[in-house]
mmCIF file with all atom_site columns, C-alpha atoms in Angstrom:
data_model
loop_
_atom_site.group_PDB
_atom_site.id
_atom_site.type_symbol
_atom_site.label_atom_id
_atom_site.label_alt_id
_atom_site.label_comp_id
_atom_site.label_asym_id
_atom_site.label_entity_id
_atom_site.label_seq_id
_atom_site.pdbx_PDB_ins_code
_atom_site.Cartn_x
_atom_site.Cartn_y
_atom_site.Cartn_z
_atom_site.occupancy
_atom_site.B_iso_or_equiv
_atom_site.pdbx_formal_charge
_atom_site.auth_seq_id
_atom_site.auth_comp_id
_atom_site.auth_asym_id
_atom_site.auth_atom_id
_atom_site.pdbx_PDB_model_num
ATOM 1   C CA . MET A 1 1   ? -52.860 -6.664  22.795  1.00 49.00 ? 1   MET A CA 1
ATOM 2   C CA . ASN A 1 2   ? -52.937 -10.205 21.471  1.00 51.00 ? 2   ASN A CA 1
ATOM 3   C CA . ASP A 1 3   ? -54.067 -8.803  18.213  1.00 55.00 ? 3   ASP A CA 1
ATOM 4   C CA . GLU A 1 4   ? -50.841 -6.800  17.795  1.00 59.00 ? 4   GLU A CA 1
ATOM 5   C CA . THR A 1 5   ? -48.574 -9.781  18.518  1.00 59.00 ? 5   THR A CA 1
ATOM 6   C CA . GLY A 1 6   ? -50.460 -11.787 15.935  1.00 55.00 ? 6   GLY A CA 1
ATOM 7   C CA . LYS A 1 7   ? -49.562 -9.201  13.317  1.00 59.00 ? 7   LYS A CA 1
ATOM 8   C CA . ILE A 1 8   ? -45.914 -9.391  14.336  1.00 60.00 ? 8   ILE A CA 1
ATOM 9   C CA . ALA A 1 9   ? -45.974 -13.185 14.161  1.00 60.00 ? 9   ALA A CA 1
ATOM 10  C CA . ARG A 1 10  ? -47.493 -13.091 10.671  1.00 71.00 ? 10  ARG A CA 1
ATOM 11  C CA . LEU A 1 11  ? -44.879 -10.568 9.587   1.00 69.00 ? 11  LEU A CA 1
ATOM 12  C CA . GLY A 1 12  ? -42.107 -12.920 10.803  1.00 74.00 ? 12  GLY A CA 1
ATOM 13  C CA . VAL A 1 13  ? -43.643 -15.807 8.836   1.00 74.00 ? 13  VAL A CA 1
ATOM 14  C CA . LEU A 1 14  ? -43.748 -13.580 5.768   1.00 74.00 ? 14  LEU A CA 1
ATOM 15  C CA . PHE A 1 15  ? -40.041 -12.648 6.111   1.00 77.00 ? 15  PHE A CA 1
ATOM 16  C CA . ARG A 1 16  ? -39.041 -16.277 6.636   1.00 82.00 ? 16  ARG A CA 1
ATOM 17  C CA . GLY A 1 17  ? -40.998 -17.282 3.548   1.00 78.00 ? 17  GLY A CA 1
ATOM 18  C CA . ALA A 1 18  ? -39.358 -14.537 1.461   1.00 79.00 ? 18  ALA A CA 1
ATOM 19  C CA . ALA A 1 19  ? -35.915 -15.641 2.666   1.00 81.00 ? 19  ALA A CA 1
ATOM 20  C CA . LEU A 1 20  ? -36.683 -19.259 1.765   1.00 78.00 ? 20  LEU A CA 1
ATOM 21  C CA . VAL A 1 21  ? -37.891 -18.271 -1.713  1.00 77.00 ? 21  VAL A CA 1
ATOM 22  C CA . SER A 1 22  ? -34.760 -16.171 -2.355  1.00 80.00 ? 22  SER A CA 1
ATOM 23  C CA . LEU A 1 23  ? -32.555 -19.034 -1.136  1.00 74.00 ? 23  LEU A CA 1
ATOM 24  C CA . LEU A 1 24  ? -34.252 -21.461 -3.490  1.00 71.00 ? 24  LEU A CA 1
ATOM 25  C CA . ALA A 1 25  ? -33.959 -18.997 -6.371  1.00 72.00 ? 25  ALA A CA 1
ATOM 26  C CA . GLY A 1 26  ? -30.228 -18.631 -5.688  1.00 71.00 ? 26  GLY A CA 1
ATOM 27  C CA . LEU A 1 27  ? -29.725 -22.387 -5.617  1.00 66.00 ? 27  LEU A CA 1
ATOM 28  C CA . THR A 1 28  ? -31.553 -22.885 -8.887  1.00 66.00 ? 28  THR A CA 1
ATOM 29  C CA . ALA A 1 29  ? -29.464 -20.097 -10.456 1.00 61.00 ? 29  ALA A CA 1
ATOM 30  C CA . CYS A 1 30  ? -26.288 -21.949 -9.445  1.00 58.00 ? 30  CYS A CA 1
ATOM 31  C CA . ALA A 1 31  ? -27.619 -25.198 -10.877 1.00 54.00 ? 31  ALA A CA 1
ATOM 32  C CA . SER A 1 32  ? -28.698 -23.644 -14.180 1.00 54.00 ? 32  SER A CA 1
ATOM 33  C CA . PRO A 1 33  ? -26.511 -24.092 -17.284 1.00 56.00 ? 33  PRO A CA 1
ATOM 34  C CA . LEU A 1 34  ? -25.620 -20.390 -17.182 1.00 60.00 ? 34  LEU A CA 1
ATOM 35  C CA . SER A 1 35  ? -24.054 -20.712 -13.764 1.00 62.00 ? 35  SER A CA 1
ATOM 36  C CA . PRO A 1 36  ? -21.189 -18.369 -12.893 1.00 67.00 ? 36  PRO A CA 1
ATOM 37  C CA . PHE A 1 37  ? -19.132 -21.472 -12.149 1.00 68.00 ? 37  PHE A CA 1
ATOM 38  C CA . THR A 1 38  ? -19.248 -22.836 -15.698 1.00 70.00 ? 38  THR A CA 1
ATOM 39  C CA . PRO A 1 39  ? -17.224 -21.173 -18.455 1.00 66.00 ? 39  PRO A CA 1
ATOM 40  C CA . PRO A 1 40  ? -19.274 -19.282 -21.042 1.00 73.00 ? 40  PRO A CA 1
ATOM 41  C CA . PRO A 1 41  ? -19.497 -20.727 -24.551 1.00 75.00 ? 41  PRO A CA 1
ATOM 42  C CA . ALA A 1 42  ? -16.937 -19.381 -27.027 1.00 79.00 ? 42  ALA A CA 1
ATOM 43  C CA . ASP A 1 43  ? -18.019 -17.304 -29.995 1.00 84.00 ? 43  ASP A CA 1
ATOM 44  C CA . PRO A 1 44  ? -17.977 -19.722 -32.961 1.00 83.00 ? 44  PRO A CA 1
ATOM 45  C CA . SER A 1 45  ? -16.753 -16.995 -35.338 1.00 88.00 ? 45  SER A CA 1
ATOM 46  C CA . SER A 1 46  ? -13.666 -16.381 -33.180 1.00 86.00 ? 46  SER A CA 1
ATOM 47  C CA . PRO A 1 47  ? -10.353 -17.703 -34.547 1.00 88.00 ? 47  PRO A CA 1
ATOM 48  C CA . VAL A 1 48  ? -9.524  -19.151 -31.117 1.00 88.00 ? 48  VAL A CA 1
ATOM 49  C CA . ALA A 1 49  ? -12.919 -20.749 -30.495 1.00 87.00 ? 49  ALA A CA 1
ATOM 50  C CA . ALA A 1 50  ? -11.622 -24.308 -30.895 1.00 87.00 ? 50  ALA A CA 1
ATOM 51  C CA . ALA A 1 51  ? -8.728  -23.721 -28.498 1.00 88.00 ? 51  ALA A CA 1
ATOM 52  C CA . ALA A 1 52  ? -11.013 -22.000 -25.980 1.00 85.00 ? 52  ALA A CA 1
ATOM 53  C CA . ASN A 1 53  ? -13.529 -24.850 -26.067 1.00 84.00 ? 53  ASN A CA 1
ATOM 54  C CA . ALA A 1 54  ? -10.735 -27.414 -25.659 1.00 85.00 ? 54  ALA A CA 1
ATOM 55  C CA . ALA A 1 55  ? -9.332  -25.513 -22.673 1.00 83.00 ? 55  ALA A CA 1
ATOM 56  C CA . ALA A 1 56  ? -12.807 -25.293 -21.108 1.00 79.00 ? 56  ALA A CA 1
ATOM 57  C CA . LYS A 1 57  ? -13.310 -29.042 -21.598 1.00 79.00 ? 57  LYS A CA 1
ATOM 58  C CA . ASP A 1 58  ? -9.892  -29.769 -20.077 1.00 78.00 ? 58  ASP A CA 1
ATOM 59  C CA . SER A 1 59  ? -10.695 -27.571 -17.069 1.00 76.00 ? 59  SER A CA 1
ATOM 60  C CA . LYS A 1 60  ? -13.849 -29.609 -16.370 1.00 72.00 ? 60  LYS A CA 1
ATOM 61  C CA . ASP A 1 61  ? -11.829 -32.842 -16.410 1.00 73.00 ? 61  ASP A CA 1
ATOM 62  C CA . ALA A 1 62  ? -8.970  -31.454 -14.311 1.00 75.00 ? 62  ALA A CA 1
ATOM 63  C CA . VAL A 1 63  ? -8.039  -33.182 -11.087 1.00 79.00 ? 63  VAL A CA 1
ATOM 64  C CA . ALA A 1 64  ? -7.979  -31.021 -7.980  1.00 80.00 ? 64  ALA A CA 1
ATOM 65  C CA . PRO A 1 65  ? -4.525  -30.682 -6.427  1.00 80.00 ? 65  PRO A CA 1
ATOM 66  C CA . ARG A 1 66  ? -3.742  -32.609 -3.276  1.00 87.00 ? 66  ARG A CA 1
ATOM 67  C CA . PHE A 1 67  ? -1.841  -31.471 -0.194  1.00 90.00 ? 67  PHE A CA 1
ATOM 68  C CA . ILE A 1 68  ? 0.976   -33.852 -1.090  1.00 89.00 ? 68  ILE A CA 1
ATOM 69  C CA . ASP A 1 69  ? 1.492   -31.856 -4.322  1.00 86.00 ? 69  ASP A CA 1
ATOM 70  C CA . ILE A 1 70  ? 2.566   -28.758 -2.354  1.00 88.00 ? 70  ILE A CA 1
ATOM 71  C CA . PRO A 1 71  ? 6.341   -28.333 -2.805  1.00 89.00 ? 71  PRO A CA 1
ATOM 72  C CA . ALA A 1 72  ? 8.684   -28.634 0.146   1.00 90.00 ? 72  ALA A CA 1
ATOM 73  C CA . ILE A 1 73  ? 9.784   -25.571 2.054   1.00 87.00 ? 73  ILE A CA 1
ATOM 74  C CA . PRO A 1 74  ? 12.991  -24.179 0.493   1.00 90.00 ? 74  PRO A CA 1
ATOM 75  C CA . THR A 1 75  ? 16.126  -24.494 2.596   1.00 89.00 ? 75  THR A CA 1
ATOM 76  C CA . ASP A 1 76  ? 18.099  -21.596 1.098   1.00 91.00 ? 76  ASP A CA 1
ATOM 77  C CA . VAL A 1 77  ? 15.893  -18.889 2.658   1.00 91.00 ? 77  VAL A CA 1
ATOM 78  C CA . ARG A 1 78  ? 17.287  -16.628 5.373   1.00 91.00 ? 78  ARG A CA 1
ATOM 79  C CA . THR A 1 79  ? 16.064  -17.174 8.902   1.00 91.00 ? 79  THR A CA 1
ATOM 80  C CA . PRO A 1 80  ? 14.332  -14.355 10.779  1.00 94.00 ? 80  PRO A CA 1
ATOM 81  C CA . VAL A 1 81  ? 17.551  -13.752 12.751  1.00 96.00 ? 81  VAL A CA 1
ATOM 82  C CA . GLN A 1 82  ? 19.513  -13.377 9.509   1.00 95.00 ? 82  GLN A CA 1
ATOM 83  C CA . PHE A 1 83  ? 16.893  -10.974 8.149   1.00 96.00 ? 83  PHE A CA 1
ATOM 84  C CA . LYS A 1 84  ? 17.159  -8.948  11.344  1.00 97.00 ? 84  LYS A CA 1
ATOM 85  C CA . LYS A 1 85  ? 20.968  -8.758  10.999  1.00 97.00 ? 85  LYS A CA 1
ATOM 86  C CA . ALA A 1 86  ? 20.678  -7.695  7.339   1.00 97.00 ? 86  ALA A CA 1
ATOM 87  C CA . VAL A 1 87  ? 18.159  -4.977  8.204   1.00 97.00 ? 87  VAL A CA 1
ATOM 88  C CA . GLY A 1 88  ? 20.413  -3.746  11.018  1.00 97.00 ? 88  GLY A CA 1
ATOM 89  C CA . ALA A 1 89  ? 23.385  -3.586  8.643   1.00 97.00 ? 89  ALA A CA 1
ATOM 90  C CA . GLU A 1 90  ? 21.329  -1.590  6.120   1.00 97.00 ? 90  GLU A CA 1
ATOM 91  C CA . LYS A 1 91  ? 20.217  0.844   8.833   1.00 97.00 ? 91  LYS A CA 1
ATOM 92  C CA . ILE A 1 92  ? 23.843  1.335   9.946   1.00 97.00 ? 92  ILE A CA 1
ATOM 93  C CA . ALA A 1 93  ? 24.902  1.977   6.332   1.00 97.00 ? 93  ALA A CA 1
ATOM 94  C CA . ALA A 1 94  ? 22.036  4.448   5.868   1.00 97.00 ? 94  ALA A CA 1
ATOM 95  C CA . ASP A 1 95  ? 22.976  6.328   9.045   1.00 96.00 ? 95  ASP A CA 1
ATOM 96  C CA . LYS A 1 96  ? 26.629  6.511   7.921   1.00 95.00 ? 96  LYS A CA 1
ATOM 97  C CA . LEU A 1 97  ? 25.558  7.840   4.509   1.00 94.00 ? 97  LEU A CA 1
ATOM 98  C CA . LYS A 1 98  ? 23.367  10.489  6.154   1.00 93.00 ? 98  LYS A CA 1
ATOM 99  C CA . ARG A 1 99  ? 26.254  11.532  8.423   1.00 91.00 ? 99  ARG A CA 1
ATOM 100 C CA . ASP A 1 100 ? 28.716  11.685  5.524   1.00 89.00 ? 100 ASP A CA 1
ATOM 101 C CA . THR A 1 101 ? 26.419  13.791  3.323   1.00 88.00 ? 101 THR A CA 1
ATOM 102 C CA . ALA A 1 102 ? 24.865  16.032  5.971   1.00 88.00 ? 102 ALA A CA 1
ATOM 103 C CA . PRO A 1 103 ? 25.050  19.789  5.428   1.00 84.00 ? 103 PRO A CA 1
ATOM 104 C CA . GLY A 1 104 ? 28.352  21.242  6.576   1.00 79.00 ? 104 GLY A CA 1
ATOM 105 C CA . THR A 1 105 ? 30.293  17.977  6.321   1.00 77.00 ? 105 THR A CA 1
ATOM 106 C CA . TRP A 1 106 ? 32.179  19.004  3.199   1.00 75.00 ? 106 TRP A CA 1
ATOM 107 C CA . THR A 1 107 ? 33.315  22.255  1.654   1.00 78.00 ? 107 THR A CA 1
ATOM 108 C CA . LEU A 1 108 ? 34.767  23.363  -1.608  1.00 80.00 ? 108 LEU A CA 1
ATOM 109 C CA . SER A 1 109 ? 38.434  24.083  -1.053  1.00 84.00 ? 109 SER A CA 1
ATOM 110 C CA . ASP A 1 110 ? 41.547  24.107  -3.201  1.00 88.00 ? 110 ASP A CA 1
ATOM 111 C CA . THR A 1 111 ? 39.532  24.693  -6.351  1.00 90.00 ? 111 THR A CA 1
ATOM 112 C CA . GLU A 1 112 ? 42.609  25.972  -8.183  1.00 92.00 ? 112 GLU A CA 1
ATOM 113 C CA . GLY A 1 113 ? 44.513  22.764  -7.414  1.00 91.00 ? 113 GLY A CA 1
ATOM 114 C CA . TYR A 1 114 ? 41.564  20.728  -8.680  1.00 91.00 ? 114 TYR A CA 1
ATOM 115 C CA . ALA A 1 115 ? 41.371  22.808  -11.860 1.00 91.00 ? 115 ALA A CA 1
ATOM 116 C CA . SER A 1 116 ? 45.113  22.474  -12.565 1.00 90.00 ? 116 SER A CA 1
ATOM 117 C CA . LYS A 1 117 ? 44.931  18.696  -12.035 1.00 90.00 ? 117 LYS A CA 1
ATOM 118 C CA . ALA A 1 118 ? 41.956  18.527  -14.424 1.00 89.00 ? 118 ALA A CA 1
ATOM 119 C CA . ARG A 1 119 ? 43.887  20.528  -17.018 1.00 86.00 ? 119 ARG A CA 1
ATOM 120 C CA . ARG A 1 120 ? 46.878  18.157  -16.742 1.00 86.00 ? 120 ARG A CA 1
ATOM 121 C CA . VAL A 1 121 ? 44.663  15.099  -17.139 1.00 89.00 ? 121 VAL A CA 1
ATOM 122 C CA . ALA A 1 122 ? 42.679  16.543  -20.040 1.00 87.00 ? 122 ALA A CA 1
ATOM 123 C CA . LYS A 1 123 ? 45.773  17.336  -22.152 1.00 77.00 ? 123 LYS A CA 1
ATOM 124 C CA . VAL A 1 124 ? 44.041  19.828  -24.364 1.00 70.00 ? 124 VAL A CA 1
ATOM 125 C CA . PRO A 1 125 ? 45.885  20.118  -27.693 1.00 75.00 ? 125 PRO A CA 1
ATOM 126 C CA . ALA A 1 126 ? 47.190  23.496  -28.697 1.00 76.00 ? 126 ALA A CA 1
ATOM 127 C CA . PRO A 1 127 ? 45.004  25.284  -31.203 1.00 78.00 ? 127 PRO A CA 1
ATOM 128 C CA . ALA A 1 128 ? 46.353  24.567  -34.682 1.00 83.00 ? 128 ALA A CA 1
ATOM 129 C CA . ALA A 1 129 ? 46.654  27.397  -37.183 1.00 86.00 ? 129 ALA A CA 1
ATOM 130 C CA . PRO A 1 130 ? 45.213  26.618  -40.595 1.00 87.00 ? 130 PRO A CA 1
ATOM 131 C CA . THR A 1 131 ? 47.733  25.438  -43.172 1.00 89.00 ? 131 THR A CA 1
ATOM 132 C CA . ASP A 1 132 ? 48.011  26.582  -46.780 1.00 92.00 ? 132 ASP A CA 1
ATOM 133 C CA . ALA A 1 133 ? 46.147  23.442  -47.870 1.00 92.00 ? 133 ALA A CA 1
ATOM 134 C CA . ASP A 1 134 ? 43.282  24.289  -45.468 1.00 92.00 ? 134 ASP A CA 1
ATOM 135 C CA . ARG A 1 135 ? 43.080  27.836  -46.835 1.00 93.00 ? 135 ARG A CA 1
ATOM 136 C CA . ALA A 1 136 ? 43.091  26.561  -50.439 1.00 96.00 ? 136 ALA A CA 1
ATOM 137 C CA . ALA A 1 137 ? 40.268  24.071  -49.680 1.00 95.00 ? 137 ALA A CA 1
ATOM 138 C CA . THR A 1 138 ? 38.213  26.813  -48.055 1.00 95.00 ? 138 THR A CA 1
ATOM 139 C CA . GLU A 1 139 ? 38.727  29.143  -51.020 1.00 96.00 ? 139 GLU A CA 1
ATOM 140 C CA . ALA A 1 140 ? 37.755  26.376  -53.479 1.00 97.00 ? 140 ALA A CA 1
ATOM 141 C CA . PHE A 1 141 ? 34.569  25.683  -51.527 1.00 96.00 ? 141 PHE A CA 1
ATOM 142 C CA . ALA A 1 142 ? 33.664  29.385  -51.430 1.00 96.00 ? 142 ALA A CA 1
ATOM 143 C CA . LYS A 1 143 ? 34.327  29.761  -55.189 1.00 95.00 ? 143 LYS A CA 1
ATOM 144 C CA . ALA A 1 144 ? 32.106  26.759  -56.003 1.00 95.00 ? 144 ALA A CA 1
ATOM 145 C CA . ALA A 1 145 ? 29.357  28.144  -53.788 1.00 94.00 ? 145 ALA A CA 1
ATOM 146 C CA . ARG A 1 146 ? 29.519  31.542  -55.503 1.00 92.00 ? 146 ARG A CA 1
ATOM 147 C CA . GLU A 1 147 ? 29.285  29.916  -58.948 1.00 90.00 ? 147 GLU A CA 1
ATOM 148 C CA . ARG A 1 148 ? 26.172  27.975  -57.958 1.00 90.00 ? 148 ARG A CA 1
ATOM 149 C CA . ALA A 1 149 ? 24.462  31.015  -56.482 1.00 89.00 ? 149 ALA A CA 1
ATOM 150 C CA . THR A 1 150 ? 22.062  33.021  -58.620 1.00 83.00 ? 150 THR A CA 1
ATOM 151 C CA . ALA A 1 151 ? 21.071  36.583  -57.953 1.00 81.00 ? 151 ALA A CA 1
ATOM 152 C CA . PRO A 1 152 ? 17.388  37.315  -57.348 1.00 79.00 ? 152 PRO A CA 1
ATOM 153 C CA . PRO A 1 153 ? 15.520  38.989  -60.195 1.00 78.00 ? 153 PRO A CA 1
ATOM 154 C CA . SER A 1 154 ? 15.844  42.785  -60.220 1.00 80.00 ? 154 SER A CA 1
ATOM 155 C CA . LYS A 1 155 ? 12.199  43.352  -61.172 1.00 78.00 ? 155 LYS A CA 1
ATOM 156 C CA . PRO A 1 156 ? 9.307   41.853  -59.229 1.00 72.00 ? 156 PRO A CA 1
ATOM 157 C CA . GLN A 1 157 ? 7.463   39.245  -61.235 1.00 65.00 ? 157 GLN A CA 1
#
């Protein structure tokens, strides 16, 4: 039986060693120049390479913000009680709208009165009969169109 526990103990040592090796590999990867925490180098052929490199250099020299730099809490924000009142007012307005537009709350009645009022407001002009000048202009247009027209050839070509 002792023999079996020895195998288990050696297996535990093996797992601990593998975990330590992977931890060390991860730490060296973070410390390498190609760390995910450092910006990648810009392509030198890019037209914005100089600006990108300058921005990367500025980000390395940036100062971390402090808690004192956090702006003050605004004073023109509604309180929770005011929000609750506003939500209640919106719910009341929504319920009133649903009641006012529910099926059966309105009907079409007095359609003839509505139509006559619409006709009075529209003031449709009486249809105008064409004058002699209109007829002469139409005839002149038709004559000019006939003169420009050519008949199709009588024989197929």
